[in-house]
XYZ file of C-alpha atoms in Angstrom:
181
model
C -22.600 -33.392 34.610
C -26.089 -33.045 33.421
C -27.619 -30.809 30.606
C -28.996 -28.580 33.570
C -25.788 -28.098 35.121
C -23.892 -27.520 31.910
C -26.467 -24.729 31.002
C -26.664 -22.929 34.874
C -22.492 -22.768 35.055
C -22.894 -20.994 30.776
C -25.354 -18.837 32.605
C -23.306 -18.332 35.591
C -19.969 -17.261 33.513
C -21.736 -15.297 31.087
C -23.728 -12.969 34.169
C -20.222 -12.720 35.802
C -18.531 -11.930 32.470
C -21.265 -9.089 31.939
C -20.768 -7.753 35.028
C -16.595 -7.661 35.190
C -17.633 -5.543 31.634
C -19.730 -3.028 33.519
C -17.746 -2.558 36.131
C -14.676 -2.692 34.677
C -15.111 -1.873 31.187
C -15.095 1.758 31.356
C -11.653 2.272 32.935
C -10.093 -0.572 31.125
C -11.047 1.249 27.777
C -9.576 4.357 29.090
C -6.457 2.803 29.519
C -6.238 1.083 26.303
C -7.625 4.130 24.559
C -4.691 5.845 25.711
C -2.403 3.164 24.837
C -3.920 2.557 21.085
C -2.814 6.487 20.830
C -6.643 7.622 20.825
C -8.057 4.081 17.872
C -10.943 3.939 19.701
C -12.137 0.373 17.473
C -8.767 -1.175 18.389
C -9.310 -0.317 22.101
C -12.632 -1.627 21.949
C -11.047 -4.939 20.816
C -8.302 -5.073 23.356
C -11.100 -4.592 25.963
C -13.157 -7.611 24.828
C -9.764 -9.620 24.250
C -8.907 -8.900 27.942
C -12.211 -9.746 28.795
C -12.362 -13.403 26.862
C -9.295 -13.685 28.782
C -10.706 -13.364 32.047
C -12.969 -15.649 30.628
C -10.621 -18.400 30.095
C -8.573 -17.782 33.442
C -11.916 -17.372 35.793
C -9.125 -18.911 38.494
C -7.716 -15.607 38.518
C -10.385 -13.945 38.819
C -11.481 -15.586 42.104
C -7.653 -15.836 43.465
C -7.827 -14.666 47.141
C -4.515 -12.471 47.079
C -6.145 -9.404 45.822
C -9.363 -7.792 47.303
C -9.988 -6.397 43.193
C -9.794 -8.084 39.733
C -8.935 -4.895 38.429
C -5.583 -5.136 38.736
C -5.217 -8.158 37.469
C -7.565 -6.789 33.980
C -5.779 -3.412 33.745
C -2.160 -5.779 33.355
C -4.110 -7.864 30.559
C -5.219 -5.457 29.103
C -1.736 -3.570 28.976
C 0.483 -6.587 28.317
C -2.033 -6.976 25.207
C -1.993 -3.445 23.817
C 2.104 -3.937 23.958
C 1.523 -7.459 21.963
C -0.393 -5.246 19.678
C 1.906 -2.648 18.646
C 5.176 -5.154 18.574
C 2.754 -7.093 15.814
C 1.887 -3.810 14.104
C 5.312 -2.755 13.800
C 6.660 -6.352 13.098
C 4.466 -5.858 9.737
C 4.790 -3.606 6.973
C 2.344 -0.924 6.544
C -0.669 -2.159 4.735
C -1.441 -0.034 1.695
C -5.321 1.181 0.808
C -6.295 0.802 -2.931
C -6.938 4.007 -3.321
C -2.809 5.314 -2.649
C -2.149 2.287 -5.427
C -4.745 3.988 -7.961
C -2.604 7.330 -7.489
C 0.909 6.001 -7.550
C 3.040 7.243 -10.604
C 3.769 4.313 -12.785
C 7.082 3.305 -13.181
C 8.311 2.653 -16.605
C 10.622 -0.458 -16.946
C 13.878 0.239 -17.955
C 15.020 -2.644 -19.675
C 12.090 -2.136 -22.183
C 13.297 1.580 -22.693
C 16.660 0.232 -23.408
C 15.621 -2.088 -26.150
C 13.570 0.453 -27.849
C 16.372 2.802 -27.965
C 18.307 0.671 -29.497
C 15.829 -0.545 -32.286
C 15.328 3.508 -33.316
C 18.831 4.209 -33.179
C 18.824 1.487 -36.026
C 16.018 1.986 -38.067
C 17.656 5.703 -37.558
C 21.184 4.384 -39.411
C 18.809 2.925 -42.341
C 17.603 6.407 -43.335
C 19.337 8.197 -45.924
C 21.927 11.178 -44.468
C 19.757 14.174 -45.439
C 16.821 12.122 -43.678
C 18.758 11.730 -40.773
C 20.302 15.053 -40.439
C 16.562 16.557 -40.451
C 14.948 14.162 -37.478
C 18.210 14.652 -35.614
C 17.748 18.160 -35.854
C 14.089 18.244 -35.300
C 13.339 15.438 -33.166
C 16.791 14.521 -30.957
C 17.773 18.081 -30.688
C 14.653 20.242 -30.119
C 15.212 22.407 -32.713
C 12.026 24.286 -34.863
C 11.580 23.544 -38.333
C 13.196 27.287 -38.750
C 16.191 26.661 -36.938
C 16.501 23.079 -38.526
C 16.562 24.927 -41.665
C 19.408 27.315 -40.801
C 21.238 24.855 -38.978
C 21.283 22.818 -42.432
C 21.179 25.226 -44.823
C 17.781 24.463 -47.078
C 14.709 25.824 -46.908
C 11.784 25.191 -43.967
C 9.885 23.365 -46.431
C 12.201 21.177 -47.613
C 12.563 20.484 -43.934
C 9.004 19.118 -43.431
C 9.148 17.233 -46.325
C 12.241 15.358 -45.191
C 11.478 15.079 -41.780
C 7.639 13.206 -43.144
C 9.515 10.902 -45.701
C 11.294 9.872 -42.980
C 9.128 9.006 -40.419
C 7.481 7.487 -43.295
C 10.203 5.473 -43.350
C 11.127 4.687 -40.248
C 7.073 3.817 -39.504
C 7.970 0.801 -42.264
C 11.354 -0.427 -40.551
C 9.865 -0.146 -37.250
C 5.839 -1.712 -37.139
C 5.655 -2.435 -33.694
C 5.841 1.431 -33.383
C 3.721 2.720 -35.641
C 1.476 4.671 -32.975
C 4.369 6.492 -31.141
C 5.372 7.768 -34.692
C 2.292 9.842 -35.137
């Protein structure tokens, strides 16, 4: 085959190619319009994909058992938007960045756990009127007023208590320092 050949039969496939798209290519994109439930950019790219097909089967194309190739394009083009959705829904859903920069943060639970457990010890090193107040205070909700009447001294007594202690728990527990604050 010479270099003249080669480039007529290119020239040759890619006229006939342009020409199944213009008389085809409207009511194939119809069809896969309505079949990629109104995506008009994936019907655009099941029409070419039907067309490189055609391309690669040009046999078909000039089979004498049918007087129109549009048949033969509109099955393509269907069989392909079926391959398409079976792949779509074989995959997960892909996720945008901008639904990851909005989802709620998860804390992890085994790290909760853990620092539970470290307060509830540094809590058991503070003396019993210390602990009485942040239980009160912190553990139970309660103002400094109704820590006061619920223990029987005075609001400011209270306060002081409940900062010694922190104080104190702020030295048995570095690590925490901030959340103590």
């Amino acid at each position: 085959m010479t270099a003249a050949t080669t480039i007529t039969s290119r020239t040759t496939a890619e006229h006939e190619l342009a020409e199944l798209q213009r008389e085809h290519g409207a009511p194939l994109f119809a069809l896969l319009l309505r079949l990629s439930d109104g995506d008009r950019q994936r019907a655009e790219d099941l029409v070419q994909e039907t067309l490189v097909r055609a391309w690669q089967h040009p046999e078909a194309l000039r089979a004498d058992n049918f007087d129109s190739v549009r048949p033969w394009l509109l099955t393509v083009a269907r069989r392909l938007a079926i391959d398409a959705r079976r792949a779509r829904q074989a995959r997960p859903a892909e996720v945008g960045d901008a639904v990851l920069e909005n989802a709620r943060v998860c804390a992890d639970h085994a790290e909760r756990s853990v620092e539970t457990l470290d307060v509830r010890e540094a809590v058991k090193t503070l003396t019993p009127e210390h602990r009485e107040v942040l239980v009160q205070v912190y553990f139970c909700g309660a103002s400094v007023a109704e820590a006061a009447a619920v223990l029987g001294i005075p609001p400011g007594t209270v306060k002081s208590r409940a900062y010694y202690a922190l104080r104190a728990l702020r030295r048995v527990l570095p690590g925490y320092a901030a959340d103590l604050r």
